[in-house]
Coordinates of C-alpha atoms and ligand atoms in Angstrom, one line a residue:
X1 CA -6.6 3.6 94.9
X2 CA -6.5 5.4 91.4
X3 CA -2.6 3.6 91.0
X4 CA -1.0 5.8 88.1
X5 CA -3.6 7.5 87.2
X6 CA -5.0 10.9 87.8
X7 CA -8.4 10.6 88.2
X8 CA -10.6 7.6 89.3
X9 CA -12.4 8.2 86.0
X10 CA -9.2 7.3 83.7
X11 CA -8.3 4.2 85.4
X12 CA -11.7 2.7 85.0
X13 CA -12.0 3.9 81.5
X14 CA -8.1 1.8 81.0
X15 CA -9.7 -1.2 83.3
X16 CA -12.3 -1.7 80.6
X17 CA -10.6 -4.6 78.4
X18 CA -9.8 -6.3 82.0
X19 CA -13.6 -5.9 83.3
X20 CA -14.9 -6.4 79.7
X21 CA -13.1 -9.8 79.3
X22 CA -14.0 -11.0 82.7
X23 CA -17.3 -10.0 82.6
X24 CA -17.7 -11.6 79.2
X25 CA -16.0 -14.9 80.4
X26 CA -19.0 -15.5 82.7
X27 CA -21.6 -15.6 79.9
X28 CA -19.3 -17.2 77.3
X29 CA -18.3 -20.5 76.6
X30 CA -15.1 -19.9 74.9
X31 CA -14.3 -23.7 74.4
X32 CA -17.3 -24.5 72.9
X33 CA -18.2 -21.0 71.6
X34 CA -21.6 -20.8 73.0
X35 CA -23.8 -18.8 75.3
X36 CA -23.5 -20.0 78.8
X37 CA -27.2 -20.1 80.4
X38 CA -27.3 -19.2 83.8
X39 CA -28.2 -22.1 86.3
X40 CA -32.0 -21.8 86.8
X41 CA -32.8 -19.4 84.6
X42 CA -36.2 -19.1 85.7
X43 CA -37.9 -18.7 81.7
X44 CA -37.2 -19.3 78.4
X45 CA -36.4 -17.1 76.2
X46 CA -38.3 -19.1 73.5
X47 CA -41.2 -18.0 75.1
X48 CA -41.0 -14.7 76.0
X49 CA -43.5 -12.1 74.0
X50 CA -41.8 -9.3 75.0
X51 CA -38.7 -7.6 77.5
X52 CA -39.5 -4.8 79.6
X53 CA -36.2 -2.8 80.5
X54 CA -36.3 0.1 82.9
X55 CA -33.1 1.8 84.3
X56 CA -31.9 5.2 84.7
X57 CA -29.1 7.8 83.0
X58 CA -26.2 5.7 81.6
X59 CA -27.7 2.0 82.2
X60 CA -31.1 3.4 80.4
X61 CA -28.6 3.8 77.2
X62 CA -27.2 0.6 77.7
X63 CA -30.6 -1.0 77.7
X64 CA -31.3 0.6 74.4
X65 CA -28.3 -0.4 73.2
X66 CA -29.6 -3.6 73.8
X67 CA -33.1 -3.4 72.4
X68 CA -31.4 -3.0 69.2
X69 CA -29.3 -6.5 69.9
X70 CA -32.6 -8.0 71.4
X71 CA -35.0 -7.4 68.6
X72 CA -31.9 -8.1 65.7
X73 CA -30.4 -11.1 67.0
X74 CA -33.5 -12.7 68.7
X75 CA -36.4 -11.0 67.1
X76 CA -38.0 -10.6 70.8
X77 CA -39.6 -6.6 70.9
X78 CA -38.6 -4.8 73.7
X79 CA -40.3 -2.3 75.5
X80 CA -38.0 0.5 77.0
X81 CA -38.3 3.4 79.7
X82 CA -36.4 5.7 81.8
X83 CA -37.6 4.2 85.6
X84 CA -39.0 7.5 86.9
X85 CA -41.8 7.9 84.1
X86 CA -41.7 4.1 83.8
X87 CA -42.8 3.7 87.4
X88 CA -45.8 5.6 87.4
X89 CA -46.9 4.8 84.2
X90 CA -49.1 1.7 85.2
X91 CA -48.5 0.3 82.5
X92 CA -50.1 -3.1 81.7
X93 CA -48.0 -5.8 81.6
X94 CA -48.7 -9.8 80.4
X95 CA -48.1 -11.9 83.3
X96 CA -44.9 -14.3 82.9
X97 CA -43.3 -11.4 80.7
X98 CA -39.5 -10.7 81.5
X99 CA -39.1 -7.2 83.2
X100 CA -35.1 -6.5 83.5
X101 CA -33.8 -3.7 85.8
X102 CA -30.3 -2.6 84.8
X103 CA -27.9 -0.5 87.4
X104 CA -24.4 -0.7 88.4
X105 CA -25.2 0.0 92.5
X106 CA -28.6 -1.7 92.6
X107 CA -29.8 0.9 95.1
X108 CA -31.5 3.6 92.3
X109 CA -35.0 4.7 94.1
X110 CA -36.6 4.8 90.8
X111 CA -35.1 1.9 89.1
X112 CA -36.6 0.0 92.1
X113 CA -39.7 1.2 92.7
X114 CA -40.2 0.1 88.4
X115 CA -39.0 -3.4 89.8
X116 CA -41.6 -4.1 92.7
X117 CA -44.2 -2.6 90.1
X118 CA -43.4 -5.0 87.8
X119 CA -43.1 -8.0 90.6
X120 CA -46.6 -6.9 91.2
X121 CA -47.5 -7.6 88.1
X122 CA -46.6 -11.0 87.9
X123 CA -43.1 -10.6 85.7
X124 CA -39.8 -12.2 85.7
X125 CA -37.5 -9.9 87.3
X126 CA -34.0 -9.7 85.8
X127 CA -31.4 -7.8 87.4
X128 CA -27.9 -6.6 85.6
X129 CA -26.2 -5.4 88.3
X130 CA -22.5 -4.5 89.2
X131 CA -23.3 -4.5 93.4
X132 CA -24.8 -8.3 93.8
X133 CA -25.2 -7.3 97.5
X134 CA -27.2 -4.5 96.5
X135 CA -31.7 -3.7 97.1
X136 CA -32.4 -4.5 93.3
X137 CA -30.1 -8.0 93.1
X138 CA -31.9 -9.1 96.4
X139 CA -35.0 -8.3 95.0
X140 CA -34.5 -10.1 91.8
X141 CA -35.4 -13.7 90.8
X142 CA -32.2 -13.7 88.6
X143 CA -29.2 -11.5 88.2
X144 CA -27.2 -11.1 85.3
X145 CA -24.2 -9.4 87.4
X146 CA -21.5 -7.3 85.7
X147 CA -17.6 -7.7 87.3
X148 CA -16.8 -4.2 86.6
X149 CA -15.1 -4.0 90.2
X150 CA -15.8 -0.7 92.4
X151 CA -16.8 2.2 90.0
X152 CA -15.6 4.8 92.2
X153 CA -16.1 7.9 89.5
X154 CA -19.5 9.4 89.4
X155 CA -19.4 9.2 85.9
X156 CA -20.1 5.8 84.7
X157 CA -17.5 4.0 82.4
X158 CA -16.6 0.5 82.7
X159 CA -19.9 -0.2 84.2
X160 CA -21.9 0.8 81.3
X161 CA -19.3 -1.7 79.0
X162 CA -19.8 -4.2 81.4
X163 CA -23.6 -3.9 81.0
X164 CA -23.2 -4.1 77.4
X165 CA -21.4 -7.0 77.6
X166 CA -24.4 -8.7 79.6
X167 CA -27.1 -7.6 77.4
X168 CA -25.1 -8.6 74.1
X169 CA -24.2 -11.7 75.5
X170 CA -28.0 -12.6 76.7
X171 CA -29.0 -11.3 73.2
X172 CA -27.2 -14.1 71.4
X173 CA -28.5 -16.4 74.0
X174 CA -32.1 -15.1 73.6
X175 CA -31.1 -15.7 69.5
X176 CA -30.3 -19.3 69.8
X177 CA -32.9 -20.5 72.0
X178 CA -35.8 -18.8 70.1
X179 CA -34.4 -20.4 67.0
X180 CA -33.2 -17.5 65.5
X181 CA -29.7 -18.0 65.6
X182 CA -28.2 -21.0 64.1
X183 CA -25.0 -23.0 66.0
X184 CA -22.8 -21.1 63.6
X185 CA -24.6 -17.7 63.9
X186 CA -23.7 -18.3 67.8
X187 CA -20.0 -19.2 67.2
X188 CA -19.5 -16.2 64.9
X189 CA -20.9 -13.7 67.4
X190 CA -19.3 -15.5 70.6
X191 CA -16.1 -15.2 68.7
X192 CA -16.4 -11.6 67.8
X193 CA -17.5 -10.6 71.7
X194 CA -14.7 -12.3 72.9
X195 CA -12.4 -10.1 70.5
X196 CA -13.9 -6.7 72.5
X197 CA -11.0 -6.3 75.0
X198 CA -8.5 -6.3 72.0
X199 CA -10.3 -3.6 70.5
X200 CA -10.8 -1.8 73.0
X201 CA -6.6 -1.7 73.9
X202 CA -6.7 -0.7 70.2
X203 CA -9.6 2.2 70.7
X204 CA -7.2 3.8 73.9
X205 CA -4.9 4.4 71.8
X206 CA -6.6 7.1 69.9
X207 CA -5.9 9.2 73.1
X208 CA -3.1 11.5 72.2
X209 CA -5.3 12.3 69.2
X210 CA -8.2 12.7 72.0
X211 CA -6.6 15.0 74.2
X212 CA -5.4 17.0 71.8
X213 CA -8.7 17.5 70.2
X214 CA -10.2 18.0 73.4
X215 CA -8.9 21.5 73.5
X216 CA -11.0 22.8 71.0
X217 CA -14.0 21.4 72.7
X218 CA -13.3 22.8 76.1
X219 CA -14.3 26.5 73.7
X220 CA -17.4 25.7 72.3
X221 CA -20.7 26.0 74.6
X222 CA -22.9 23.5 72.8
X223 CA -21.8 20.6 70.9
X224 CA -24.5 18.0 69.1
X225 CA -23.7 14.4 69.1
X226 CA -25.0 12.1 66.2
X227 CA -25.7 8.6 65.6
X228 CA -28.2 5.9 64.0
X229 CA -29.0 2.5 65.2
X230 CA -27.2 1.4 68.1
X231 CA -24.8 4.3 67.8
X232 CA -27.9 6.3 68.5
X233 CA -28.2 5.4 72.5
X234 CA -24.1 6.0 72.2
X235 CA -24.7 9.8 71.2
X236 CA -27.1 10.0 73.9
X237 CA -24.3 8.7 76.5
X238 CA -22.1 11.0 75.0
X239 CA -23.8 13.8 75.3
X240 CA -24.4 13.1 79.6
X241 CA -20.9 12.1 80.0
X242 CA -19.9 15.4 79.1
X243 CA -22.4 17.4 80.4
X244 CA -22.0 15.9 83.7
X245 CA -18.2 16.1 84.0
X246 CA -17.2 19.5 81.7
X247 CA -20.8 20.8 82.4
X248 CA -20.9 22.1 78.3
X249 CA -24.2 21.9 77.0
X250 CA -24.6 18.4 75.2
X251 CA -27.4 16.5 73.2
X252 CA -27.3 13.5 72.2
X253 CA -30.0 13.0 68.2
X254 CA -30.6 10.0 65.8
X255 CA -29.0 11.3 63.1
X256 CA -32.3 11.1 61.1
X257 CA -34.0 13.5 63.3
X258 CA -31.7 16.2 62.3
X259 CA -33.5 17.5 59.6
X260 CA -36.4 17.6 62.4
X261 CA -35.4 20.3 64.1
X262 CA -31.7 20.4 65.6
X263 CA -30.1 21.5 61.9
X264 CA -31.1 25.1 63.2
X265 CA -28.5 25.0 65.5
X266 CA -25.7 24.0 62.8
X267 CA -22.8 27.0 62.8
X268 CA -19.7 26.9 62.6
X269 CA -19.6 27.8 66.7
X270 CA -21.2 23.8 66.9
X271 CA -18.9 21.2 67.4
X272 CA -20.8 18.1 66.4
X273 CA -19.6 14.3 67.4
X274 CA -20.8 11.6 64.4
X275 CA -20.8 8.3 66.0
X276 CA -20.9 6.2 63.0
X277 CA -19.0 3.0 62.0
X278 CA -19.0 1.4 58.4
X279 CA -22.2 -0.5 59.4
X280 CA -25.6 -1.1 57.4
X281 CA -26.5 2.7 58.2
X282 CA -23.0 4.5 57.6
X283 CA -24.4 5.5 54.1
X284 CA -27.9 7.4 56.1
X285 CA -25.7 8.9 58.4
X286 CA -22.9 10.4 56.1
X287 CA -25.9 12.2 54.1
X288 CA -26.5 13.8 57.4
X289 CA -23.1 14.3 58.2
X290 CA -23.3 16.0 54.7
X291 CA -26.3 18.2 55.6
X292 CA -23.9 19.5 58.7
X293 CA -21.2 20.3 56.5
X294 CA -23.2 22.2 53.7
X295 CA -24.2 24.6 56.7
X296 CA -20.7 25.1 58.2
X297 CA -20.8 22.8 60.9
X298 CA -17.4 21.4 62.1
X299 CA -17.7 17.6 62.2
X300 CA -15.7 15.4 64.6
X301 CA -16.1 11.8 63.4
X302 CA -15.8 8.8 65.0
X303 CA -15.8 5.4 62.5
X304 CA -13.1 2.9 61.3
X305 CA -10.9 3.4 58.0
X306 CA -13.8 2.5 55.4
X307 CA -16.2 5.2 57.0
X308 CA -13.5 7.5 56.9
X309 CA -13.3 6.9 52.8
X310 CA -16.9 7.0 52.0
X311 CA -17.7 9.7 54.0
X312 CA -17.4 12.3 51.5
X313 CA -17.2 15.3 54.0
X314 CA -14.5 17.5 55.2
X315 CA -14.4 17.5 59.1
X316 CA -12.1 19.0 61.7
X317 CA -11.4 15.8 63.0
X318 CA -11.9 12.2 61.9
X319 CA -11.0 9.2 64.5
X320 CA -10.4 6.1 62.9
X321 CA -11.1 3.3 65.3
X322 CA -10.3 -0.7 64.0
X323 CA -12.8 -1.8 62.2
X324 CA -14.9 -4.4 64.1
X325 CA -18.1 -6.3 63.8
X326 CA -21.5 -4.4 63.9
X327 CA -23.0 -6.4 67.0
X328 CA -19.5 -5.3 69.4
X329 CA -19.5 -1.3 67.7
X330 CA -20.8 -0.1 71.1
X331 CA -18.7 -1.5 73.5
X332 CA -15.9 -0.2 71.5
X333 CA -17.2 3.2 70.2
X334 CA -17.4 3.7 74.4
X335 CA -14.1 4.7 74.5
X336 CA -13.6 7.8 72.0
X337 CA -16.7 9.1 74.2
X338 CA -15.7 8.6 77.6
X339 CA -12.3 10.0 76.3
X340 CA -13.7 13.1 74.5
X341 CA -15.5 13.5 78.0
X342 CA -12.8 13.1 80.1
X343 CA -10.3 15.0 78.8
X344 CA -12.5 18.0 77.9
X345 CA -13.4 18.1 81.4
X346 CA -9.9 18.1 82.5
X347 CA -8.9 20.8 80.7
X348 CA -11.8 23.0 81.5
X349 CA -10.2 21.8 85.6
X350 CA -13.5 20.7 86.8
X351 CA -13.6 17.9 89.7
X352 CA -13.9 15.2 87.5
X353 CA -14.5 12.1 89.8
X354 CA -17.4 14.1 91.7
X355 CA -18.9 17.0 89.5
X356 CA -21.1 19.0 91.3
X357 CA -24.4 18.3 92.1
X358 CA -24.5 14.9 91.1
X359 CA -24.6 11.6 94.0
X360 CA -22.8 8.3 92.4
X361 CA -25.8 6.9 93.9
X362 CA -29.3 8.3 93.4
X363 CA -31.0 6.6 96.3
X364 CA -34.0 9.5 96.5
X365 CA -36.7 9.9 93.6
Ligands
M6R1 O1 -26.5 2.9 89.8 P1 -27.3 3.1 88.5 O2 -26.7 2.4 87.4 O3 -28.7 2.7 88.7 O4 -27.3 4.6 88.2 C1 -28.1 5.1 87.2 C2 -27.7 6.6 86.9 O5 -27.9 7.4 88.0 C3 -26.2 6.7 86.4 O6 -26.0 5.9 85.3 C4 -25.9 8.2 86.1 O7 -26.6 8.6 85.0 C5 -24.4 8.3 85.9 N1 -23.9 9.4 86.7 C6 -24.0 8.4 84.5 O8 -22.6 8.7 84.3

């Protein structure tokens, strides 16, 4: 039932501070503002050497996301593929390591095939899933699920914000028991997940503005997302979400390869996204963002009310989100995208909930 809304797509994009906060409430301890470890959690993460983390399209990004929360928060490396190269790969792998599979219906051939490879190989297997009933959950020794609900729309939203909120949430775990985190360092970061649904309400409200720019997007042919850190993986997401529903040529760059290759492309025909809150690497980026501009390019930013001030750049469009805390940036900065996305593709009238050629399910390699 898509209730009010038009599209499956938009009313799982609105559920998100709903499906956010209750996946969140599973892996938080919001009276004591702690972790909650799952019941026979079958390792440690105190002794872990290393996470393997294999999943496909959107989940792949939120893993990456998370490799950037994993090595930060609990200084534990983490090794990360796409499951169709990692699969056949053979790649060798320590026995007792942690391999975790991440994918909302559980059932992805490749994703999989990456698991019983790695069950093979002696390895923990993790599982965040959003179908607990699905192949990959059975096949786990643990799962991590999301409560996203049904994701009906091909193109994954609330899903991928509910992963995030796994893999953050078993970063600051992973943090405190390898004695990287202190109690506070736990508190303060259990208090600022728990503040993501209120900033994400805050975040859909930028949608007028969305829509509205969305109109010009629908014209251009190419558009070039941007981002460093963890808004890197976030410009990569961008970038599929709207290939897949507007079909507009999209890609996703660390902003620091720019200068690599993809500033041949800058014109003023190139609409390109900056993902880039006030963070530690705002500065890095707005030199690129700078680099665009000196070669016409019109700039669509996405960062809170300080980036906008110290960006220094003209652009045709500057969304100021609330200004939140580095370590919850992604699950927040989802919005704008899946917005930009969604609203681009309805203008151009494309079938939005089940753009062609795609399966919601990719159960075949
Ligand atoms: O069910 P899964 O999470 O394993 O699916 C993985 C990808 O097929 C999926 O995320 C795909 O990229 C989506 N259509 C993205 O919107």
């Amino acid at each position: 039932d898509k209730g009010n809304y038009r599209h499956f797509m938009a009313k799982e994009i609105h559920e998100q501070p709903d499906v956010v906060a209750r996946t969140l409430a599973h892996y938080l301890d919001l009276n004591a503002m702690t972790t909650k470890v799952p019941e026979g959690l079958p390792f440690d993460f105190a002794n872990l050497q290393r996470v393997v983390i294999t999943a496909c399209g959107t989940a792949f990004y939120a893993g990456l996301v998370a490799k950037y929360w994993f090595e930060r928060l609990a200084r534990l490396p983490v090794d990360i593929d796409v499951a169709s190269e990692f699969r056949y790969r053979e790649t060798p792998l320590d026995p007792g390591g942690l391999a975790l599979f991440i994918s909302q219906s559980g059932e992805t051939a490749d994703t999989l095939a990456s698991l019983r490879y790695c069950k093979a190989e002696k390895q923990h297997i993790g599982a965040v899933v959003n179908v607990k009933e699905s192949t990959i959950a059975r096949e786990s020794d643990v799962i991590f699920p999301t409560i996203a609900g049904p994701e009906i729309g091909v193109a994954s939203t609330k899903a991928f914000t509910c992963q995030l909120s796994v893999l953050a949430s078993m970063a600051v775990m992973a943090g405190r028991q390898r004695g990287v985190l202190s109690a506070d360092d736990e508190g303060r970061l259990v208090r600022a997940l728990t503040e993501t649904p209120r900033y994400m309400v805050d975040a859909l409200k930028l949608e007028p503005q969305i829509e509205r720019l969305a109109r010009n997007l629908a014209k251009a042919s190419d558009i070039l997302y941007l981002g460093r850190g963890s808004s890197y993986p976030l410009a990569m997401e961008g970038a599929l979400k709207l290939k897949e529903i507007s079909y507009i040529h999209a890609e996703g760059y660390a902003a620091g390869e720019l200068k690599h290759g993809p500033i041949a492309l800058i014109d003023e025909t190139m609409p390109v996204i900056v993902i880039a809150p006030y963070d530690k690497v705002f500065e890095k980026t707005a030199s690129n963002m700078q680099e665009v501009a000196a070669r016409g390019g019109r700039i669509i930013l996405i960062t809170d009310q300080k980036g906008a001030a110290a960006a220094g750049v003209e652009t045709m469009e500057t969304l100021v989100m609330p200004d939140v805390p580095a370590t919850i940036a992604p699950m927040v900065y989802s919005i704008p995208i899946q917005l930009l996305a969604y609203h681009t593709a309805v203008f151009m009238g494309t079938d939005v909930d089940q753009p062609r050629n795609l399966a919601k399910s990719v159960t075949v390699e």
